[in-house]
Coordinates of C-alpha atoms and ligand atoms in Angstrom, one line a residue:
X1 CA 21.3 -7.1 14.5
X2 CA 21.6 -3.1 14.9
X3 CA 17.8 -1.6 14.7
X4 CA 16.3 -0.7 11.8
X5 CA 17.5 2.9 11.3
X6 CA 14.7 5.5 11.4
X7 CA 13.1 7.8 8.8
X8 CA 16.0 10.5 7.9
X9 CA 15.4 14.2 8.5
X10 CA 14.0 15.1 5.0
X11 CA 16.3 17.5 2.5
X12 CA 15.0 20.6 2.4
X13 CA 13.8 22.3 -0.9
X14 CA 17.3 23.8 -2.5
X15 CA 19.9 20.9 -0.8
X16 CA 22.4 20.5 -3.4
X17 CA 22.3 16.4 -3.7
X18 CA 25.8 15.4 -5.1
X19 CA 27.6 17.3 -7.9
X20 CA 24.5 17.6 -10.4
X21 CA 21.2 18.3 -8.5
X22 CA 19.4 20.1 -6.6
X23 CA 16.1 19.3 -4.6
X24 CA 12.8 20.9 -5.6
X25 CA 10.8 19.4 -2.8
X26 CA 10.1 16.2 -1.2
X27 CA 6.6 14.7 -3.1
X28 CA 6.3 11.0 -1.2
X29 CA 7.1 9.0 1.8
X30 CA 6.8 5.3 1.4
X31 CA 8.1 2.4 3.1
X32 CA 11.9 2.6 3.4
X33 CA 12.0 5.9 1.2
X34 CA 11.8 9.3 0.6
X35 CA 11.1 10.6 -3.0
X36 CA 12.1 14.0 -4.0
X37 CA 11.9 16.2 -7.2
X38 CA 14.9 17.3 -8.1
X39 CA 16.5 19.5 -11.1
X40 CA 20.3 19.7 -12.6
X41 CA 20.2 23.5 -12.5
X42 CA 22.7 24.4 -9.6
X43 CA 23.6 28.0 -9.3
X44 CA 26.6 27.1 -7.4
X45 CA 28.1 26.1 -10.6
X46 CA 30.2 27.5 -13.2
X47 CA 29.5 25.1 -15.6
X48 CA 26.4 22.8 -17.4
X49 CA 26.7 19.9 -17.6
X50 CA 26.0 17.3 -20.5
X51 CA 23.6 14.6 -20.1
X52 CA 24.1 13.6 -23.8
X53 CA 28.5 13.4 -24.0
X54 CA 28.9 14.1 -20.8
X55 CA 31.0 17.2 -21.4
X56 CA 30.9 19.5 -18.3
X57 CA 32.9 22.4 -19.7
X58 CA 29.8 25.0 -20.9
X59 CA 29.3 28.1 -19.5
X60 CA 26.3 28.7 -17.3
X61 CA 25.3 31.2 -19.4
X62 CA 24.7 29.0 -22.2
X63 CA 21.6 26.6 -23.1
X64 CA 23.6 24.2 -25.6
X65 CA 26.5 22.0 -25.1
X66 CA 29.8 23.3 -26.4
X67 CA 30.7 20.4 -27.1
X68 CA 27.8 18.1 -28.7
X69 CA 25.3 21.0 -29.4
X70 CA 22.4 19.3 -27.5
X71 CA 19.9 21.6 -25.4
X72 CA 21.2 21.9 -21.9
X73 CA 17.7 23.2 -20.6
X74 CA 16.9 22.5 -16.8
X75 CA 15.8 18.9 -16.7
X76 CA 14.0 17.0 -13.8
X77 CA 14.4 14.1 -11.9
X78 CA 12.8 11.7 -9.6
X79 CA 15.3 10.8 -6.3
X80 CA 14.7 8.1 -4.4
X81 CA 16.1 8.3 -1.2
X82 CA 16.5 4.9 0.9
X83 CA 18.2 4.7 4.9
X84 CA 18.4 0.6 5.1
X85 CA 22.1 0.0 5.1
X86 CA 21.4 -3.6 4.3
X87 CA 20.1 -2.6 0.6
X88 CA 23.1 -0.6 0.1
X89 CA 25.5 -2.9 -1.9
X90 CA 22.9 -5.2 -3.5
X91 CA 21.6 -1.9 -5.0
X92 CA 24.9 -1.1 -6.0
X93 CA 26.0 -4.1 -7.9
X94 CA 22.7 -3.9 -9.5
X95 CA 23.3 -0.3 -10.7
X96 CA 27.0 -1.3 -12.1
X97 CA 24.7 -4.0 -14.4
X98 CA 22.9 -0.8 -16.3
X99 CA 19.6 -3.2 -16.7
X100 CA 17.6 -1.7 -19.8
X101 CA 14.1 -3.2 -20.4
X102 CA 11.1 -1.2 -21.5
X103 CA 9.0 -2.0 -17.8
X104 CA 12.0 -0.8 -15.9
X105 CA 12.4 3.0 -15.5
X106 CA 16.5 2.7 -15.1
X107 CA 17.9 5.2 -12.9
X108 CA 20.6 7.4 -14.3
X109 CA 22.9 8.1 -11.0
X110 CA 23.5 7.0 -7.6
X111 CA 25.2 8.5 -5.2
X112 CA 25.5 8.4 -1.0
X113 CA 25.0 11.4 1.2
X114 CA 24.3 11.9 4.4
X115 CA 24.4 7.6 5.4
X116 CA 21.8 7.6 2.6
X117 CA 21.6 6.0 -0.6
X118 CA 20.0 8.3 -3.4
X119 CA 19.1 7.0 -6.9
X120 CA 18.3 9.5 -9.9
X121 CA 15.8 8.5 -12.4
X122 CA 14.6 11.3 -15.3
X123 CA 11.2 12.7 -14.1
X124 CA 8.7 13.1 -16.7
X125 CA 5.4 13.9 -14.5
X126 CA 5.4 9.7 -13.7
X127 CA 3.5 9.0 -10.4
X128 CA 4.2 6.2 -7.9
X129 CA 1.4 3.2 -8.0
X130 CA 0.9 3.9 -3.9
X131 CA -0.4 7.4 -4.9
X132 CA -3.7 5.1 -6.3
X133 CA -6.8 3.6 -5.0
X134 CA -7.4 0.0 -5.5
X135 CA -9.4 -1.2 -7.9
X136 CA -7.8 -1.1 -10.8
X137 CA -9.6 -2.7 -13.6
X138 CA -9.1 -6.5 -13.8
X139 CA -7.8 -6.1 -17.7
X140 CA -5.0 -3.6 -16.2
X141 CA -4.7 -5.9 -13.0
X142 CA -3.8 -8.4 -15.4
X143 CA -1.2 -6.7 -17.2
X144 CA 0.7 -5.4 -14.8
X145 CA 1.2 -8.4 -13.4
X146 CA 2.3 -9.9 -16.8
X147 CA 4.5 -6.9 -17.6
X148 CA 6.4 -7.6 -14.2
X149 CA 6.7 -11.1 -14.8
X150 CA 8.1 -10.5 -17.9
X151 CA 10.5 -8.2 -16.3
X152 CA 11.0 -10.8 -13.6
X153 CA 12.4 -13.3 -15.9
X154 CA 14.4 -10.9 -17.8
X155 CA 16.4 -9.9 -14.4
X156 CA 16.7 -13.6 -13.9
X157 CA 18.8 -14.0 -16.6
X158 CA 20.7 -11.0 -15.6
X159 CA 21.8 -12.8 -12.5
X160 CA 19.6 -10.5 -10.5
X161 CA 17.1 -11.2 -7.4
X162 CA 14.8 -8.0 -6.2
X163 CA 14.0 -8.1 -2.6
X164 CA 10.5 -7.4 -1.4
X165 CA 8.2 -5.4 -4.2
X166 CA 5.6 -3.3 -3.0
X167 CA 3.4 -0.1 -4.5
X168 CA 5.8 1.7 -3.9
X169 CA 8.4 0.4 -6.4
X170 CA 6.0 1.0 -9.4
X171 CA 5.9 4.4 -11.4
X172 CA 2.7 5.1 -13.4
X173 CA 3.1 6.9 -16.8
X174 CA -0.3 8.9 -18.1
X175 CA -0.7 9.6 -21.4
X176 CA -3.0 10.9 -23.8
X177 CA -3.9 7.3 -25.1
X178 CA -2.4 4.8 -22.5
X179 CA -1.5 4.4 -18.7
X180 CA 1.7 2.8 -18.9
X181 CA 4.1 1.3 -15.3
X182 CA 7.5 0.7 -14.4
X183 CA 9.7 -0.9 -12.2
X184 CA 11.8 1.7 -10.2
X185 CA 14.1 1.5 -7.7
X186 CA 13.7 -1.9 -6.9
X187 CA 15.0 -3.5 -3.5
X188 CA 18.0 -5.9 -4.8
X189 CA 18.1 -9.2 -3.2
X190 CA 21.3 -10.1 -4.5
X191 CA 23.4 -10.1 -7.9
X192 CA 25.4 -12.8 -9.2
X193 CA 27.0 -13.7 -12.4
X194 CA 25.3 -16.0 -14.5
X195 CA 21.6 -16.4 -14.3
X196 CA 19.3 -16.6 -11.0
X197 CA 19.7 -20.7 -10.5
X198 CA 16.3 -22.6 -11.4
X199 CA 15.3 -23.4 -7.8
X200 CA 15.5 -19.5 -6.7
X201 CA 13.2 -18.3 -9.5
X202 CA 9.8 -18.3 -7.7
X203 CA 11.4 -16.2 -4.5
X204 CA 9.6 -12.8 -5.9
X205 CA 6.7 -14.5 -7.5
X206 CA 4.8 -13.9 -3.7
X207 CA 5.3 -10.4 -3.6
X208 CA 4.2 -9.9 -6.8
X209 CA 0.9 -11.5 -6.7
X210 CA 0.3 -9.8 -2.8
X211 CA 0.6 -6.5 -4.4
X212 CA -1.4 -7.0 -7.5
X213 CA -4.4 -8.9 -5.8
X214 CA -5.1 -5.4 -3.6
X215 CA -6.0 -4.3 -7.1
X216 CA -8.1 -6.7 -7.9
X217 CA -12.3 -5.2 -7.7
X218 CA -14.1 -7.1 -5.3
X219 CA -16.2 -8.6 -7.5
X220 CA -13.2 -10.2 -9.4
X221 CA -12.8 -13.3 -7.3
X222 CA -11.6 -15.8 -9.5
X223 CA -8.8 -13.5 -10.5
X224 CA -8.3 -12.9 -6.5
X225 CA -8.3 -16.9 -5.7
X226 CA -5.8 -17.1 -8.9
X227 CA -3.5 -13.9 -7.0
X228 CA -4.0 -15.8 -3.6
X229 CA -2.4 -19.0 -5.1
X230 CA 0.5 -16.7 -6.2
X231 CA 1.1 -15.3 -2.9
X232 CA 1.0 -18.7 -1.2
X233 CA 4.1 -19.7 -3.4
X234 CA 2.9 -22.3 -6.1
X235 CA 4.6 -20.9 -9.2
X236 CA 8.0 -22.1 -9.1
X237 CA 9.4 -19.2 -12.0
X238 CA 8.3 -16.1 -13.7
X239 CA 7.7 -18.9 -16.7
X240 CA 4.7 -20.8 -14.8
X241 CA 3.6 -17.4 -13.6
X242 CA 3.2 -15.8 -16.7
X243 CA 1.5 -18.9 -19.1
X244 CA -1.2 -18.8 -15.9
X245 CA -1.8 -15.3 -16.4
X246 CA -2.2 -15.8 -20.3
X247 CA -5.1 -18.5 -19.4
X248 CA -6.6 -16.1 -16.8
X249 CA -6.9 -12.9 -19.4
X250 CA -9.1 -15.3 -21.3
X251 CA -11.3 -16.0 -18.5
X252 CA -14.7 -14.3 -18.1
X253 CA -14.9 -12.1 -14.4
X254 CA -17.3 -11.5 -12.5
X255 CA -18.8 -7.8 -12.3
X256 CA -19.2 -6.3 -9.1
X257 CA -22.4 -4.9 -7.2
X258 CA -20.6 -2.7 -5.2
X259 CA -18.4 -0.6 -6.0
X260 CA -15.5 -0.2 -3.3
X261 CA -12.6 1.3 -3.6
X262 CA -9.4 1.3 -0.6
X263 CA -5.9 2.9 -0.3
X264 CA -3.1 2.1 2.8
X265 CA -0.6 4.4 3.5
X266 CA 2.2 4.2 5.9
X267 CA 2.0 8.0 7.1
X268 CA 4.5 10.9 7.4
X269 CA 6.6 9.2 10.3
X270 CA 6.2 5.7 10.3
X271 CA 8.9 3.6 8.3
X272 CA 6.6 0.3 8.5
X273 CA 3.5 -0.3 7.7
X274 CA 1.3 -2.3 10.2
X275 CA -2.2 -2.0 8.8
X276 CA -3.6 -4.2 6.4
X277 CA -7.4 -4.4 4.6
X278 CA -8.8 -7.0 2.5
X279 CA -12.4 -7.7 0.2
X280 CA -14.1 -10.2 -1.1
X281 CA -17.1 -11.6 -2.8
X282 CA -18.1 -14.6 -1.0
X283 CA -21.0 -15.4 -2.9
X284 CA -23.2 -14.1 -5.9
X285 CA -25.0 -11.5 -3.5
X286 CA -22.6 -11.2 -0.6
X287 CA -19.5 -9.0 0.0
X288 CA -16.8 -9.0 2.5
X289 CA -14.6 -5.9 3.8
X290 CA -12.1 -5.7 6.3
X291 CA -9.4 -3.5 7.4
X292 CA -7.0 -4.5 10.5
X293 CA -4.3 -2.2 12.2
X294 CA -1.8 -4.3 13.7
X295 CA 0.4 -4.1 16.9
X296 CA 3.0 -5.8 18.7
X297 CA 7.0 -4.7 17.8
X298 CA 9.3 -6.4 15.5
X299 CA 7.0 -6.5 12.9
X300 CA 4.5 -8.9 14.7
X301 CA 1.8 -6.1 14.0
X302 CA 2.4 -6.5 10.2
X303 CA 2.0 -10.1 10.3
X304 CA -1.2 -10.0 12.9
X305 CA -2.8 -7.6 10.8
X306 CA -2.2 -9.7 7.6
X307 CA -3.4 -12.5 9.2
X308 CA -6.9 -11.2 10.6
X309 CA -7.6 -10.3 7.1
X310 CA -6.4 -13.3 5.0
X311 CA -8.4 -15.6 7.9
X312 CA -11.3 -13.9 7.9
X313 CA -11.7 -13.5 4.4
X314 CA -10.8 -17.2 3.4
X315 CA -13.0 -18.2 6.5
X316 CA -15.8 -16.4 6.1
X317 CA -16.7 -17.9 2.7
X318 CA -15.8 -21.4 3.6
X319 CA -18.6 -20.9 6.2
X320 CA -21.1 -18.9 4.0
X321 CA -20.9 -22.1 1.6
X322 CA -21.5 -24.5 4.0
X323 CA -25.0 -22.4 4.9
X324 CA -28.1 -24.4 3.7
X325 CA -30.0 -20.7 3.4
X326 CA -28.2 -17.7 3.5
X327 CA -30.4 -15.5 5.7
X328 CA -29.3 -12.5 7.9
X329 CA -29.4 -14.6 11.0
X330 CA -26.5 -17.5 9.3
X331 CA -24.9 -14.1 8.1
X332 CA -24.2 -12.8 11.6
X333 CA -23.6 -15.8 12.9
X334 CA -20.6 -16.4 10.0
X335 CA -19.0 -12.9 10.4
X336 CA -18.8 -13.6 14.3
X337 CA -17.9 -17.0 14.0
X338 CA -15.1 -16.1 11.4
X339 CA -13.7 -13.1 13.3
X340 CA -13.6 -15.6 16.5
X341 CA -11.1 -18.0 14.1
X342 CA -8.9 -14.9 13.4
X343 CA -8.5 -14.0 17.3
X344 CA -8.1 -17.3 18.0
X345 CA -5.3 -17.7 15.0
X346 CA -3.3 -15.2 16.0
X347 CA -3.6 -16.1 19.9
X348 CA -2.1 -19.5 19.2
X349 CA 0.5 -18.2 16.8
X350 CA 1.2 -15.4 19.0
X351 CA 1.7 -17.9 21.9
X352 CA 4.1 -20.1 19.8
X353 CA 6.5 -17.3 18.9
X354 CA 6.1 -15.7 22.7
X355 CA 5.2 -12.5 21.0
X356 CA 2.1 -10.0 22.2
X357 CA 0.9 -9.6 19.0
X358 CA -2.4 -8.1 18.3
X359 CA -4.9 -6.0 15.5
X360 CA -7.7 -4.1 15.7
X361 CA -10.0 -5.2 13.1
X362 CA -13.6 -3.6 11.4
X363 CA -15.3 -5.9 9.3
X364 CA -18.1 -5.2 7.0
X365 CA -21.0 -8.0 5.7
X366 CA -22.8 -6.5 2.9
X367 CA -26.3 -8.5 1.7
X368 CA -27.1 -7.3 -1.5
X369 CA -28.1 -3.5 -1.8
X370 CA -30.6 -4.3 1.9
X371 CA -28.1 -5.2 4.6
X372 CA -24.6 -4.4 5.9
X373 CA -23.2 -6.5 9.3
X374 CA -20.5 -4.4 10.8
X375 CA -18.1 -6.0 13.2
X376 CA -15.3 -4.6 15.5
X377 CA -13.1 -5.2 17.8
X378 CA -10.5 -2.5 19.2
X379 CA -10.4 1.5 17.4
X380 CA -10.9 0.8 13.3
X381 CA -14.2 1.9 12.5
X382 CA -16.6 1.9 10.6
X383 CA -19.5 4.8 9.4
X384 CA -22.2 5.1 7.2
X385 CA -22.4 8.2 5.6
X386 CA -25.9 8.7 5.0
X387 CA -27.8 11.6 2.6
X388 CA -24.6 13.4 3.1
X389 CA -24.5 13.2 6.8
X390 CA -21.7 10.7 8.3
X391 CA -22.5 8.6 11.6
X392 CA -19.9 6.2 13.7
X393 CA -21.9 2.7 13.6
X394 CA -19.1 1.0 15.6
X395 CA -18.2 1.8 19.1
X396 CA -13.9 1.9 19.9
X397 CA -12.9 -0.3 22.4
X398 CA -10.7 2.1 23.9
X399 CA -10.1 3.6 27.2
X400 CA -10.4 6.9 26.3
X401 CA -14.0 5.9 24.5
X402 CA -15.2 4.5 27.6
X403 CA -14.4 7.9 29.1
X404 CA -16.3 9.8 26.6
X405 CA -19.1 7.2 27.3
X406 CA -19.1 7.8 31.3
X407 CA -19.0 11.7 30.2
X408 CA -15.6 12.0 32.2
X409 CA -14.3 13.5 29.0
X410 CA -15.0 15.3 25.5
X411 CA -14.8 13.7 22.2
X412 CA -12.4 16.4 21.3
X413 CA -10.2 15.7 24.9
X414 CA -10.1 11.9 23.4
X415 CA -8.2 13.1 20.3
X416 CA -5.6 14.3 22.3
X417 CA -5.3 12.6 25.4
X418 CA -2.4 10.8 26.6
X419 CA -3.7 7.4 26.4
X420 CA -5.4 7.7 23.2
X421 CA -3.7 4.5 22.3
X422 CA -4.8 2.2 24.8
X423 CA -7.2 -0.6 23.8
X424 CA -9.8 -2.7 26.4
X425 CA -10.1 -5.5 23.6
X426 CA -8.1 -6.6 20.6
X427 CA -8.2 -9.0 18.5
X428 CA -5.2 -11.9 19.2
X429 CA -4.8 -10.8 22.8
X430 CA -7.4 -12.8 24.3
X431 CA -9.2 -15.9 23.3
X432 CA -12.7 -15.8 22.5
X433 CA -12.9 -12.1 22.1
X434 CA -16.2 -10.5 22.3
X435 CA -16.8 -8.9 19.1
X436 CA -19.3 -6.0 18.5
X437 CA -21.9 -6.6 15.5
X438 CA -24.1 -3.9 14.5
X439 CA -27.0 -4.5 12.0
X440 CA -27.3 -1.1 9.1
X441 CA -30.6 -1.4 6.6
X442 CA -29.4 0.3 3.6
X443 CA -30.9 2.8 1.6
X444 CA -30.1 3.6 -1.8
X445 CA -27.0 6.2 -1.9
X446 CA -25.4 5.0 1.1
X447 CA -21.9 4.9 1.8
X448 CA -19.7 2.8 4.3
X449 CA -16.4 4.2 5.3
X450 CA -14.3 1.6 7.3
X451 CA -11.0 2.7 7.9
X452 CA -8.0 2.6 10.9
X453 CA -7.3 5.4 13.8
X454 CA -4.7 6.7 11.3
X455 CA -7.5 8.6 9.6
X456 CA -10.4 9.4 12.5
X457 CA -7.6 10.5 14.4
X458 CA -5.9 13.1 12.3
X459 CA -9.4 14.0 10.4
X460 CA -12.4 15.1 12.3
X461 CA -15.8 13.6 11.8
X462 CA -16.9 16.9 9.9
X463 CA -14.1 16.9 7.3
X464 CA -13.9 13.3 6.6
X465 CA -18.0 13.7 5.9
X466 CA -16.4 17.0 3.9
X467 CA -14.6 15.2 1.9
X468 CA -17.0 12.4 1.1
X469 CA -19.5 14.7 0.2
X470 CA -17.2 16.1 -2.4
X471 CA -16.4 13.2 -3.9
X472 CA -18.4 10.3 -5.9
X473 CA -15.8 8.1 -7.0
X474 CA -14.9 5.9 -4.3
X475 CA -11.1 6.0 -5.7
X476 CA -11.1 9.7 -5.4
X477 CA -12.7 10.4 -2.1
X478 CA -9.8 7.4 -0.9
X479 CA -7.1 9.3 -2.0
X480 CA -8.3 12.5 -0.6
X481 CA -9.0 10.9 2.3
X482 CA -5.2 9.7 2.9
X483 CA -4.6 13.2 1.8
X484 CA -6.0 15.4 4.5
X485 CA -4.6 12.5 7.1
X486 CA -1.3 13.4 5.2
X487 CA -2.4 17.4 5.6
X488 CA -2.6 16.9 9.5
X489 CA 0.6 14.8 9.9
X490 CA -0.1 11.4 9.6
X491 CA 1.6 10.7 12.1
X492 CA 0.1 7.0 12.2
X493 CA -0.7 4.3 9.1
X494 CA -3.6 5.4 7.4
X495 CA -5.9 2.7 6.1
X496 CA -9.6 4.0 4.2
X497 CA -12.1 1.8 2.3
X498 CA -15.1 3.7 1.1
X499 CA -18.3 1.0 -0.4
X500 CA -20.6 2.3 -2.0
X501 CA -23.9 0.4 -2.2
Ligands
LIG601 CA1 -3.0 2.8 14.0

């Protein structure tokens, strides 16, 4: 198999894309695309077009079609750019199909330039669902998830299979009265004529229920067991999917008694990304909060990363159950012990595929509104930001940290030295990793801030306490947090989780 191909060189504002467009400006980089804004009114051109009869013979000059009379104003699209040759004629076949559903926003054009595949879709101010913070609300949770399993079934009967979802795929519509999402340019699996064959129904049912358990509140962990189940494959078709969603939008959830909000990005440069987080409410007065950075090529960073978290989280409350008295002492001793069971996961798994997989991971134990554990191993972090001051509570288990330490080097010389990137410890390298614990009493106000290298290493200290000072709402200060990484280049996977206590 040929490597994946890289990231493209972006079009630059005023590329003519194909015969009718013309790109305003790049707005978002995702996983295996580029979105741009783009408009149909191209000087280079005689003649207007006609979106309506599809008449291309009016005069520039002109706003109104000479042939149908309707307004020929500039109108704006959405174009999704995508480099993965592989997608190419799946996407195709699917675009010959001209799927209409309301939950699919159905692109009006494709077209190849440059060995890339762009899709047009009308623009009407919509934003992508990676642009927004988890939590959402368990009621909109819910929906989404039923909307797109409606969807699902619908394409089913179509004869088409989408490939891998992600945030990414998802447009969000904000109106006066209602927040409204869509499917959009979808990875196509395959299309075949005739409906999707019973046995191949559940294939996308995974992906779905990964993606809409990150916006699940921590509190909510009923609904996350119920997403968990879905991502480990039990629903055999959108059918069985959707009747257990009915059942779960009757069900009472719990309210949270933190309120935490996180965001992933995959960066400016990246095509893949290899960071992962996680939360969870492990029991009535306990909360769990992780975020892992993976390594290892080939995607092995992806799945070590996604392990750690799914290990840890599952692990750490089979152990906090089995705790005759939960005091701070069992807590310490169940983050360590469950962090150990992640390393030691991913060492055996690493060893059985003969891969050097690895992750960083930062772990936070929060005990009520008194007490926060937090664990590390490797360069994610964590800090407390404190009556508006922020302080690093972990210490990086990097090389260039230990040269800080030994005063051989600044802080500031770290940031840009040439083996930044080298780590003395990581989780899945070795087994029976040593992981760092330190012990925070809280105060009221306090904040936690775990998050990957992505972020500390683009953002000083002094802006990222900037920014949480500015904002409250966990959900906000997230987003502005993947912002300013954006701002300085992101030229890594940027992974933030602000908890509030
Ligand atoms: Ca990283």
């Amino acid at each position: 198999m040929p490597p994946p191909m890289q990231r493209p060189q972006p079009f630059t504002p005023g590329t003519p894309l194909s015969e009718h467009y013309l790109v305003e400006g790049l707005v978002r980089l995702a996983e295996g695309r580029m979105f741009y804004i783009a408009n149909d009114d191209r000087a280079d051109r005689p003649r207007r077009f006609c979106w309506e009869c599809a008449c291309d013979d009016t005069l520039r000059s002109e706003t109104t079609c000479v042939s149908c009379g309707a307004d020929l104003s500039p109108r704006r699209f959405l174009v999704a750019v995508r480099w993965d040759q592989a997608g190419f004629r799946p996407f195709a076949d699917f675009f010959e199909r001209r799927i209409d559903h309301p939950a699919f926003a159905a692109p009006v054009d494709m077209f190849f330039q440059d060995n890339v595949m762009c899709t047009v879709t009308p623009w009407n101010g919509e934003g992508v669902l990676v642009d927004e913070a988890s939590p959402l609300s368990v009621e909109r949770s819910l929906y989404i998830a039923q909307r797109m399993t409606g969807l699902l079934a619908f394409l089913h009967q179509k004869g088409v299979s989408l490939g891998r979802l992600n945030l990414a795929h998802f447009l969000v519509r904000t109106t006066q009265d209602e927040v409204e999402y869509f499917l959009f340019d979808p990875d196509i699996q395959r299309v075949q004529d005739g409906p999707v064959p019973e046995g191949m129904r559940g294939r996308e049912l995974p992906w779905l229920a990964a993606m809409v358990r990150r916006l699940v509140p921590v509190g909510a962990n009923k609904l996350r067991d119920f997403f968990s189940k879905g991502k480990d494959g039990i629903f055999p078709a959108p059918f069985e999917f959707g009747r257990a969603i009915e059942e779960m939008m009757e069900a009472e959830p719990l309210g949270p008694h933190s309120i935490s909000a996180a965001m992933s990005d995959v960066g400016l440069i990246r095509s893949l990304n290899e960071d992962n987080w996680g939360w969870g409410q492990l029991s009535a007065d306990v909360e769990l909060h992780v975020v892992a950075d993976g390594m290892g090529g080939h995607e092995a960073g992806e799945v070590a990363s996604d392990m750690a978290v799914e290990i840890i989280c599952r692990e750490a409350r089979r152990r906090l159950e089995q705790q005759p008295q939960v005091t701070p002492h069992a807590l310490e001793n169940v983050l360590e012990e469950s962090f150990r069971s992640a390393n030691n996961a991913i060492k055996d798994h690493s060893e059985r595929m003969g891969s050097d997989m690895g992750t960083t991971m930062v772990a936070t134990l929060l005990m009520g509104k008194q007490l926060a554990y937090v664990a590390n191993v490797g360069d994610s972090r964590g800090y407390l930001m404190r009556e508006g001051v922020l302080h690093q509570v972990t210490r990086d288990h990097s090389l260039v940290a230990r040269m800080v330490e030994q005063n051989r080097i600044t802080k500031e010389d770290a940031r840009h030295h040439p083996h930044s990137n080298i780590l003395l410890r990581t989780v899945g390298t070795e087994r029976d990793v040593d992981v760092d614990i330190f012990s925070v009493e809280l105060s009221a106000g306090d904040r936690l801030l775990l998050c990957s290298d992505g972020l500390w290493g683009e953002v000083d200290d002094e802006d990222i306490e900037a920014i949480l000072n500015a904002y409250e709402d966990p959900r906000q200060a997230s987003r502005e947090l993947v912002r300013a990484a954006h701002y300085a280049g992101a030229r890594d996977n940027v992974t933030v989780l602000v908890i509030t206590v």
